[in-house]
Tab-separated table of C-alpha atoms and ligand atoms in Angstrom:
chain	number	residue	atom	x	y	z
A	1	UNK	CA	4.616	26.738	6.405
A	2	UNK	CA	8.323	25.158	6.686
A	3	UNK	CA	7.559	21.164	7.624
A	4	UNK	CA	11.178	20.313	10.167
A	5	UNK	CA	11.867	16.735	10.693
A	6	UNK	CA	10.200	15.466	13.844
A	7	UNK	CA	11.880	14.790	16.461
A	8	UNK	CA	10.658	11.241	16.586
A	9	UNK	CA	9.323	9.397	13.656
A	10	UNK	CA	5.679	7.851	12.859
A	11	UNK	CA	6.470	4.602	13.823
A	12	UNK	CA	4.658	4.548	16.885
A	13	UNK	CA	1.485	5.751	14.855
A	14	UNK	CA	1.552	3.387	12.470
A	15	UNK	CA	1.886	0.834	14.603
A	16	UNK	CA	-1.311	1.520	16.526
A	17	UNK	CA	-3.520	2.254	13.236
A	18	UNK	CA	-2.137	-0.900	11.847
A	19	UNK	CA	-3.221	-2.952	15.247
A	20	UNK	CA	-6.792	-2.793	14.631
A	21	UNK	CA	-6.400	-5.326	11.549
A	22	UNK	CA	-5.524	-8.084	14.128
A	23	UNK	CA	-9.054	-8.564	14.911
A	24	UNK	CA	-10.750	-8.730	11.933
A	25	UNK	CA	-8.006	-11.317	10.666
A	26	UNK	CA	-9.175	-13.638	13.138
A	27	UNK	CA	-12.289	-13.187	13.085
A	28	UNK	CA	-12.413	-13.772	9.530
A	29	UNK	CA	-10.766	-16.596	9.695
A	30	UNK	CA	-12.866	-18.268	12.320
A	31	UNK	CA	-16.388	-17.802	10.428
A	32	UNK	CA	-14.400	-19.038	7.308
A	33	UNK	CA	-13.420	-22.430	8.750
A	34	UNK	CA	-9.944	-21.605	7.550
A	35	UNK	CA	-8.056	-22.878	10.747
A	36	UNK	CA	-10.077	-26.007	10.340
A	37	UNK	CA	-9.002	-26.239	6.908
A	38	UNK	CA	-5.210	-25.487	7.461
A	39	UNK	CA	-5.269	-28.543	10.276
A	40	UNK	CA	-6.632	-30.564	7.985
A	41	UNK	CA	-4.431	-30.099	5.393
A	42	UNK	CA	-1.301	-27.390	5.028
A	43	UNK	CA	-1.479	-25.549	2.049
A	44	UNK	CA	-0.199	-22.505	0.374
A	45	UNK	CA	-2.193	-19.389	0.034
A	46	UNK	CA	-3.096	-20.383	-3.954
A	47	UNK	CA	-3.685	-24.024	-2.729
A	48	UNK	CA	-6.292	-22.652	-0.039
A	49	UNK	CA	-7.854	-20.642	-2.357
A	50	UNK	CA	-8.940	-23.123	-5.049
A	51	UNK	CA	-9.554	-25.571	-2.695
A	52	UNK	CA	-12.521	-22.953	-0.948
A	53	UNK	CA	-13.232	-21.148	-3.805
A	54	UNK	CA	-11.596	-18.080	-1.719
A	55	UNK	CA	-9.757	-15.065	-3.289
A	56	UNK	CA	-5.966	-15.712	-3.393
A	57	UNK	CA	-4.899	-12.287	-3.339
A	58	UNK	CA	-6.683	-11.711	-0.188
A	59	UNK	CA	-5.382	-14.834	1.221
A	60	UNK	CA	-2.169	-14.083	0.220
A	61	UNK	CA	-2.934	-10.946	2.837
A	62	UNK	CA	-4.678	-12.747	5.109
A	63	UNK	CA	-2.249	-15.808	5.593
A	64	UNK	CA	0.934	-14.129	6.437
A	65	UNK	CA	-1.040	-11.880	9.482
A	66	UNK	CA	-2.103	-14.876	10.997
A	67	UNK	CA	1.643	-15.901	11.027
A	68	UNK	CA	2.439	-12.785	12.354
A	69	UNK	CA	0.050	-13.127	15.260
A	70	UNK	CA	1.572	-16.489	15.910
A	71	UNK	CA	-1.640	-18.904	15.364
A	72	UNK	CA	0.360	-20.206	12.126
A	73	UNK	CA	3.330	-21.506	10.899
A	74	UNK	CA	5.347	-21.664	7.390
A	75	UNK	CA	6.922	-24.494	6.457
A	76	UNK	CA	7.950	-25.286	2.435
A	77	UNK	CA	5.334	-22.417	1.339
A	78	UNK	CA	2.766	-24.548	3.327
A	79	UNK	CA	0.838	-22.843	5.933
A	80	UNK	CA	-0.169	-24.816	9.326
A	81	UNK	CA	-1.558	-24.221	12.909
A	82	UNK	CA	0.967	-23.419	15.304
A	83	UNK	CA	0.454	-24.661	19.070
A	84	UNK	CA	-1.956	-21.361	19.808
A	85	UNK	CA	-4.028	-22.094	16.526
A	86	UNK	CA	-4.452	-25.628	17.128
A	87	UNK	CA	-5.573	-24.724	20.973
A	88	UNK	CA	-7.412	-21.861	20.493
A	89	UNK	CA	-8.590	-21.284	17.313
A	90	UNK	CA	-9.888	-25.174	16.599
A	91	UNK	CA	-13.974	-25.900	17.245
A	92	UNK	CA	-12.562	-28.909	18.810
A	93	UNK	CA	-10.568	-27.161	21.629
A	94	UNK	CA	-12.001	-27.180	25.197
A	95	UNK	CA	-9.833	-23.770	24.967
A	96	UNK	CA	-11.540	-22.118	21.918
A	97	UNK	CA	-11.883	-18.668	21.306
A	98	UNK	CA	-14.455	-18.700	18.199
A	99	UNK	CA	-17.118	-17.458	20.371
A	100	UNK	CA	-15.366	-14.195	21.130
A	101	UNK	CA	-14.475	-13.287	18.021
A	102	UNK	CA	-18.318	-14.237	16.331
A	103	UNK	CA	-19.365	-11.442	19.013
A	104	UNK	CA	-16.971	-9.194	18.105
A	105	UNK	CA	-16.356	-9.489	14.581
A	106	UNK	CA	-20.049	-8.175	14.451
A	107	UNK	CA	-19.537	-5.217	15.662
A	108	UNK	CA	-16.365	-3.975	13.099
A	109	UNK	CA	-16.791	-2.812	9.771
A	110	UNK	CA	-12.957	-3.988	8.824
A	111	UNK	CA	-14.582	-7.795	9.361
A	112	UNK	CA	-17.123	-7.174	6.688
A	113	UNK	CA	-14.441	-5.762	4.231
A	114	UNK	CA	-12.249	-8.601	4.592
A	115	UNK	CA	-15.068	-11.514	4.523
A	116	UNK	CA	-16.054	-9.386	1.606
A	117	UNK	CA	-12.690	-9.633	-0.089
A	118	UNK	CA	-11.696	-13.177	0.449
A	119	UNK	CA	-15.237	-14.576	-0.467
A	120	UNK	CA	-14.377	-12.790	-3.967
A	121	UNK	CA	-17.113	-10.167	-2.984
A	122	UNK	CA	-15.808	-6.546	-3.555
A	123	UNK	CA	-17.103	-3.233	-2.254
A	124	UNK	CA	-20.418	-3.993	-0.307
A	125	UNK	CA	-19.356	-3.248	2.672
A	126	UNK	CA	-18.311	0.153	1.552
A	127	UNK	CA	-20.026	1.367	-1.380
A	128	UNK	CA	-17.562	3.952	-2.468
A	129	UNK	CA	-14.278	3.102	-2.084
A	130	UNK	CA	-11.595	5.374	-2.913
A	131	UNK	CA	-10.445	2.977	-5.152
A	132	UNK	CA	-12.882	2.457	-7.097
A	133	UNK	CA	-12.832	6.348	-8.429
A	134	UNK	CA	-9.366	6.328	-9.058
A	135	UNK	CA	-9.910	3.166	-11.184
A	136	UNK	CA	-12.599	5.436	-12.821
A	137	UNK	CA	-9.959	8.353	-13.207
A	138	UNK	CA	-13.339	10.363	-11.235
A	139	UNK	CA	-13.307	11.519	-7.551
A	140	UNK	CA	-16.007	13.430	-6.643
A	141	UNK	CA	-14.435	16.884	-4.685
A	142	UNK	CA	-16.252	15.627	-1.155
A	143	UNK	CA	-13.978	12.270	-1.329
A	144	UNK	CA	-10.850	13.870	-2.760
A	145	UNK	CA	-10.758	16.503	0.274
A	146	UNK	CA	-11.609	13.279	2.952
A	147	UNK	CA	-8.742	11.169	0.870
A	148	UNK	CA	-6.187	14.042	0.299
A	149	UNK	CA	-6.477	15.065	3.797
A	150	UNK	CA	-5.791	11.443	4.964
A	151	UNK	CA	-2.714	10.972	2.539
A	152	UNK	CA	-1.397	14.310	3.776
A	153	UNK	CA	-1.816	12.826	7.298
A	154	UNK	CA	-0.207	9.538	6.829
A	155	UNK	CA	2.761	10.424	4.268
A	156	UNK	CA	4.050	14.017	5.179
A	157	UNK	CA	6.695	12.857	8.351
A	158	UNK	CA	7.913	10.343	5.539
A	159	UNK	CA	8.104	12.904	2.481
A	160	UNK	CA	10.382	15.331	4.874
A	161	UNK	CA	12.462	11.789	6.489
A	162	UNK	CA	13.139	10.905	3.138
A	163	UNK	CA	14.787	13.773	2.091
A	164	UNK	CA	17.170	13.330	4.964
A	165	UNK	CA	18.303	10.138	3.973
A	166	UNK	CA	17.674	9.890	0.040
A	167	UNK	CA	20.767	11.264	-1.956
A	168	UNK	CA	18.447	13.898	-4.579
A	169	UNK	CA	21.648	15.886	-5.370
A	170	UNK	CA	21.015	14.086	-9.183
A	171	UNK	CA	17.634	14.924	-9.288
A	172	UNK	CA	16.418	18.044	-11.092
A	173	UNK	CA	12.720	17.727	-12.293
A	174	UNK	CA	10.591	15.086	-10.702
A	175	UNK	CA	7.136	14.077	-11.868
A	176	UNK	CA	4.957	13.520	-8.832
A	177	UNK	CA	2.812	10.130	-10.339
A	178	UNK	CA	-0.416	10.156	-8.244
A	179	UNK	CA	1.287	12.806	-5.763
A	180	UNK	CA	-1.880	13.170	-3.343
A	181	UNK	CA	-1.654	16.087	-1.211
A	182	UNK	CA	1.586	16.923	-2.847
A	183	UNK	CA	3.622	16.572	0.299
A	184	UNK	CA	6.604	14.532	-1.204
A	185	UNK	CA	6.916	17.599	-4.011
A	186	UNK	CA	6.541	20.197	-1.230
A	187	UNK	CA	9.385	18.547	1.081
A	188	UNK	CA	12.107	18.417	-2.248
A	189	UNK	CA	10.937	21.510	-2.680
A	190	UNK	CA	11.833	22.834	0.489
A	191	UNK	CA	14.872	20.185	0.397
A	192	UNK	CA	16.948	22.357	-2.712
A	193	UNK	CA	15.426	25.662	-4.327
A	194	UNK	CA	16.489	24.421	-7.698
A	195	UNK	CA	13.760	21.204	-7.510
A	196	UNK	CA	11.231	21.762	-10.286
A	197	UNK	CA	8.170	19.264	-9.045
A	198	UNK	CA	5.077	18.660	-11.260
A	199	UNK	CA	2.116	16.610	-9.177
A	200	UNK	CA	0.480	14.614	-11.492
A	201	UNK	CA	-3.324	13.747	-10.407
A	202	UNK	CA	-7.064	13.883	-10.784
A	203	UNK	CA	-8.933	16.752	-11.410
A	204	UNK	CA	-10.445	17.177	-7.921
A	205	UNK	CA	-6.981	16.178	-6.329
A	206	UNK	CA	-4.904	19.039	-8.122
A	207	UNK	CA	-7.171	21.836	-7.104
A	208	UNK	CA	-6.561	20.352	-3.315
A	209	UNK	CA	-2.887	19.539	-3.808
A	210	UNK	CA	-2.817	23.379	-4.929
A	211	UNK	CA	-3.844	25.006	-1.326
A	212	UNK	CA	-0.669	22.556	0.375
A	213	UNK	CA	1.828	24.176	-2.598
A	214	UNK	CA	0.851	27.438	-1.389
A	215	UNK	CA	0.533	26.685	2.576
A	216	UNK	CA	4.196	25.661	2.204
A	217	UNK	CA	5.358	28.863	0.091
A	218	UNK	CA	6.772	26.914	-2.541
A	219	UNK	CA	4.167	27.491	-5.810
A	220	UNK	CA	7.582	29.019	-7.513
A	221	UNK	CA	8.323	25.309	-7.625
A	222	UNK	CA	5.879	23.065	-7.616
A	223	UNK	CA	2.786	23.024	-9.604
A	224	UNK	CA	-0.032	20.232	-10.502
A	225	UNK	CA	-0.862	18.770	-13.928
A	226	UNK	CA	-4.145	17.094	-14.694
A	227	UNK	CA	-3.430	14.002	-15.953
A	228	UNK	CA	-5.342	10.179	-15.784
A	229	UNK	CA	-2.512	8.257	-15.447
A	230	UNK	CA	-3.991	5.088	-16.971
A	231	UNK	CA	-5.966	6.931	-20.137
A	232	UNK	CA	-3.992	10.028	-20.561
A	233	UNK	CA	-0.214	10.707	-22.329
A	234	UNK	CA	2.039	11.671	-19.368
A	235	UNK	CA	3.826	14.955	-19.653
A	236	UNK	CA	7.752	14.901	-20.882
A	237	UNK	CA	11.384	16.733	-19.810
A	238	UNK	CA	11.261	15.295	-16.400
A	239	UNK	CA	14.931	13.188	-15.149
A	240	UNK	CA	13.132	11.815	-12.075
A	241	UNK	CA	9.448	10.108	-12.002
A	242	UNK	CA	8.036	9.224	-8.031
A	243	UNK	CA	5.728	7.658	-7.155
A	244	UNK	CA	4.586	6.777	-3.397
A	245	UNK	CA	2.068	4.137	-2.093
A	246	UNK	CA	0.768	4.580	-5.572
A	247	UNK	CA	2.143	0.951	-6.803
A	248	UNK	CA	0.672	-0.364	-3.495
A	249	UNK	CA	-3.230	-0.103	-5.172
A	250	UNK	CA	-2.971	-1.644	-8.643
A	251	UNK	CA	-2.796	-4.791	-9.498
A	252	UNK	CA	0.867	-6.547	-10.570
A	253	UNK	CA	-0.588	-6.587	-14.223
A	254	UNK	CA	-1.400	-2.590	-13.934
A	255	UNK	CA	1.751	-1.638	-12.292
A	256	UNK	CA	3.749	-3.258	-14.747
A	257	UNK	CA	1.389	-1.112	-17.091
A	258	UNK	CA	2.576	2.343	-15.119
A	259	UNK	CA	6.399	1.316	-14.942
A	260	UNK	CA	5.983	0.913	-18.610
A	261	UNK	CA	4.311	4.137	-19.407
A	262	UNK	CA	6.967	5.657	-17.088
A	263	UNK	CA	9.336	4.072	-18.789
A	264	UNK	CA	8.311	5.927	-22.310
A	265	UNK	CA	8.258	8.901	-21.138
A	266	UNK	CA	11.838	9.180	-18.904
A	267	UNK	CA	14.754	10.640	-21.280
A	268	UNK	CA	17.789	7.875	-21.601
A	269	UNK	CA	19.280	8.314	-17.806
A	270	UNK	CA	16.453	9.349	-16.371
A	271	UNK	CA	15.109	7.090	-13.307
A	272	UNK	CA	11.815	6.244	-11.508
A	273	UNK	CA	11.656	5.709	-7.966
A	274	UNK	CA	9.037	3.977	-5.823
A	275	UNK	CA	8.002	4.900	-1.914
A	276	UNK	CA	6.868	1.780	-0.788
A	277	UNK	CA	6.634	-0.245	2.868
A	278	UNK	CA	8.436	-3.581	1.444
A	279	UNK	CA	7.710	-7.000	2.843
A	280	UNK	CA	10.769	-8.832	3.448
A	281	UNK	CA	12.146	-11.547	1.013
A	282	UNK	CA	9.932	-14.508	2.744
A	283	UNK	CA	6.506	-11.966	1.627
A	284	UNK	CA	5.277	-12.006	5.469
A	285	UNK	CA	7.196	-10.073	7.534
A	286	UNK	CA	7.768	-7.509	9.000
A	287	UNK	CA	4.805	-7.279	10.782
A	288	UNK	CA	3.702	-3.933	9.997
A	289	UNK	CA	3.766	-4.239	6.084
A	290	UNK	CA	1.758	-7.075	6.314
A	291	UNK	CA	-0.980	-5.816	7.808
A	292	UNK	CA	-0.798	-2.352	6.013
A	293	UNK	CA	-0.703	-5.619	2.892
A	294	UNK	CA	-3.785	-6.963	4.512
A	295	UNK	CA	-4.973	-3.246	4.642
A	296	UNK	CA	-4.615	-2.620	0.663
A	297	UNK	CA	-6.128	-5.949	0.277
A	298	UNK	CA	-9.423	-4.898	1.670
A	299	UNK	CA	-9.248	-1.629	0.260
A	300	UNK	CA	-7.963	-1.595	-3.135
A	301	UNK	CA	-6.551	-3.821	-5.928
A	302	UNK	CA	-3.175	-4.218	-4.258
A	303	UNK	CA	-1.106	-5.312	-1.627
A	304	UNK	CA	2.455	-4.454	-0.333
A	305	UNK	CA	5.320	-5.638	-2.094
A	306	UNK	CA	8.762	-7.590	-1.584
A	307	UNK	CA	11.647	-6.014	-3.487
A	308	UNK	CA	12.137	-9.192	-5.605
A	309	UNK	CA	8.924	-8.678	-7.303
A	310	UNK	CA	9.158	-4.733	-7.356
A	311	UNK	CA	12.300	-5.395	-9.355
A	312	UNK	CA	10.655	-8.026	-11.756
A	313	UNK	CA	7.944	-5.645	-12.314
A	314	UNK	CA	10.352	-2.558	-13.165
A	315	UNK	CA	12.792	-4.920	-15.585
A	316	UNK	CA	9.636	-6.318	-17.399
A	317	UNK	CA	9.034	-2.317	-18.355
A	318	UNK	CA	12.985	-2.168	-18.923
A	319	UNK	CA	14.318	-0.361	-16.006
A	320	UNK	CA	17.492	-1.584	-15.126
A	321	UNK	CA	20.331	-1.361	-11.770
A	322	UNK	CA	17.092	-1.941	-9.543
A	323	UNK	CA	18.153	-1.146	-5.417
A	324	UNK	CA	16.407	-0.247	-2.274
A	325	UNK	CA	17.207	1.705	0.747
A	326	UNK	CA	15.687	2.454	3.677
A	327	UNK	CA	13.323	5.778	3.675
A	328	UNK	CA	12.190	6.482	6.845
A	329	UNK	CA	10.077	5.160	9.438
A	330	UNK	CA	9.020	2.005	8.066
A	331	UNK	CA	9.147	3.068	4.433
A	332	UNK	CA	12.085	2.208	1.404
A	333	UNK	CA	12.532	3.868	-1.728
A	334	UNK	CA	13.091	1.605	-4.385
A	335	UNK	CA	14.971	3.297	-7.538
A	336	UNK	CA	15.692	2.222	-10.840
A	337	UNK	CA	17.160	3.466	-14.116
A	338	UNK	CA	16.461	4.218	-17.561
A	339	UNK	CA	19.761	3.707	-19.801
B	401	SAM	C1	-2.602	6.092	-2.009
B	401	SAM	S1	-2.657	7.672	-2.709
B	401	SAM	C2	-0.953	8.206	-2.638
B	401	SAM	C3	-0.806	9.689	-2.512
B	401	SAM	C4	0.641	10.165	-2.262
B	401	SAM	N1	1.507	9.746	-3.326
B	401	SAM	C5	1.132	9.689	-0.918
B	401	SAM	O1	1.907	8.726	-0.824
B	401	SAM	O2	0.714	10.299	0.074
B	401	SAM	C6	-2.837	7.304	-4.428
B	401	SAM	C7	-2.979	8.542	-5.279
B	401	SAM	O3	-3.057	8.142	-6.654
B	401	SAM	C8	-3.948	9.029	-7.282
B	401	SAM	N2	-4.537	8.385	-8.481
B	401	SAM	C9	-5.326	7.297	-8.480
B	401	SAM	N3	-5.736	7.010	-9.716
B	401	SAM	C10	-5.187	7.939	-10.520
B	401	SAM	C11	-5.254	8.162	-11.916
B	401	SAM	N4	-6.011	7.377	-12.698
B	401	SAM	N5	-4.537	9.189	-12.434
B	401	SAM	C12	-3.804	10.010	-11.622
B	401	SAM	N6	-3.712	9.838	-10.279
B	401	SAM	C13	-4.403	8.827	-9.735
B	401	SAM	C14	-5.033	9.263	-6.246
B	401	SAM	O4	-5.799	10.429	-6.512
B	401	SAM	C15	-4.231	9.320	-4.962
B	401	SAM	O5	-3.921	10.637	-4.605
């Protein structure tokens, strides 16, 4: 199978998958009091969450969403109800909506997750997260096919955009970090026939990634390598290491781990580039990386990231000449080099 660019791009998608995290925002926010908090005093995500006792990553999700839906405003890194909040989404309102959202924040799994996650209670909501076997380095085959299939789904209209508007004519052999389905390897595969691509991944996710090489014709140039990417030496002789939305699920603390094993094992010139949704300078905008933020919140140890902190991460491993561009649809590749 040769993927074409489509005629339109996955905007439109994304933007109706990412809708349904409105709801659950609010509702969350309702049963936790936090409107009543904010109007009682404006605070910053890291205030809010020592003064409740609340998780501050997932506030620092949760936060910026309710800015985007307008119930909030930003002033001085201090969060505070706008007009709507104060009328709608106060106890004290003749005009609150509370009662709505009780009644329906019952009825969504996605308001369990995020309760979950800002009451610093992970994973009862679902009991196996996809996460949580990649922090393992074990996904059973039944959740690899479900997760593969997904990734394939969601990333393959941005693996062939990006080739469209990324300059690869530098890049030779690329190392595929946490590749999925393999669909960015397959599309610079299909991009120049003198791309070498190695995906690395999990056991389970290789043999998958495997039937996409050879759907797309292109085994003669792209082939998988087991390899745990936390507990496991990373293969050598590749100029180029990629990663996409694999940043996105670890902790800062881990990804500066993975820039730094990159790091060690790119040759002097070699460079590592990162296919990521960015937040905006200000961390809550535009709207539809911070919800997929709130999404990664809820789902794994992550969030989405502004290109500020990208680029501290990368330096603190030693990259250097950090720059972004846009990808495709709502996605940037972030690159940076290896003197
Ligand atoms: C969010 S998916 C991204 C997949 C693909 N890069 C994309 O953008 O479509 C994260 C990928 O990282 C892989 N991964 C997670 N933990 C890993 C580990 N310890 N070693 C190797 N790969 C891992 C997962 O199997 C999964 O395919």
């Amino acid at each position: 199978m040769s993927y074409q660019l489509p005629v339109v791009d996955d905007t439109l998608v994304w933007d109706a998958w990412l809708a349904m995290y409105k709801v659950p925002a609010l509702s969350v926010a309702l049963e936790l009091d936090i409107f009543e908090s904010l109007d009682a005093q404006p605070t910053s995500p890291a205030g809010l969450a020592q003064r409740r006792s609340f998780n501050e990553r997932g506030l620092s999700a949760l936060l910026p969403m309710l800015l985007q839906l307008g119930f909030l405003t930003l002033h001085s890194g201090n969060y505070q109800l706008s007009e709507a909040g104060k009328k709608y989404m106060l106890k004290a309102s003749p005009f609150y909506w509370g009662h709505v959202f009780k009644r329906v924040g019952k009825t969504i799994l996605p308001h369990k997750l995020l309760l979950e996650t800002i009451n610093n209670e992970r994973a009862n909501a679902i009991k196996n997260r996809p996460a949580d076997g990649w922090e393992s380095g074990h996904v059973d085959m039944e959740m690899a096919r479900e997760v593969t299939a997904f990734m394939h789904s969601h990333s393959i209209a941005a693996a062939i955009g990006m080739t469209h508007t990324y300059d690869f004519s530098a890049v030779n052999r690329v190392l595929d970090v946490g590749g999925g389905s393999g669909c960015f390897a397959i599309a610079l595969a299909q991009l120049r026939s003198d791309i070498q691509c190695v995906i690395m991944e999990l056991p389970t996710i290789c043999i998958l990634a495997q039937h996409y090489i050879d759907d797309a014709g292109v085994s003669a140039q792209v082939s998988t390598i087991t390899v745990d990417m936390f507990r496991q030496d990373w293969p050598l002789g590749f100029d180029t290491h990629f990663f996409s939305n694999v940043f996105h699920d670890w902790t800062i603390a881990t990804c500066i781990q993975l820039a730094k094993k990159s790091y060690a094992a790119l040759p002097a010139g070699g460079c590592i580039l990162l296919h990521e949704m960015l937040l905006d300078d200000s961390g809550t905008a535009p709207n539809p990386a911070v919800a997929f933020s709130l999404l990664m919140a809820m789902g794994t140890m992550g969030q989405q990231f502004t290109l500020p902190l990208l680029r501290q991460i990368l330096e603190q491993a030693g990259f250097t000449n950090i720059n972004s561009q846009h990808s495709y649809g709502y996605y940037s590749l972030v690159r940076g080099s290896k003197l």
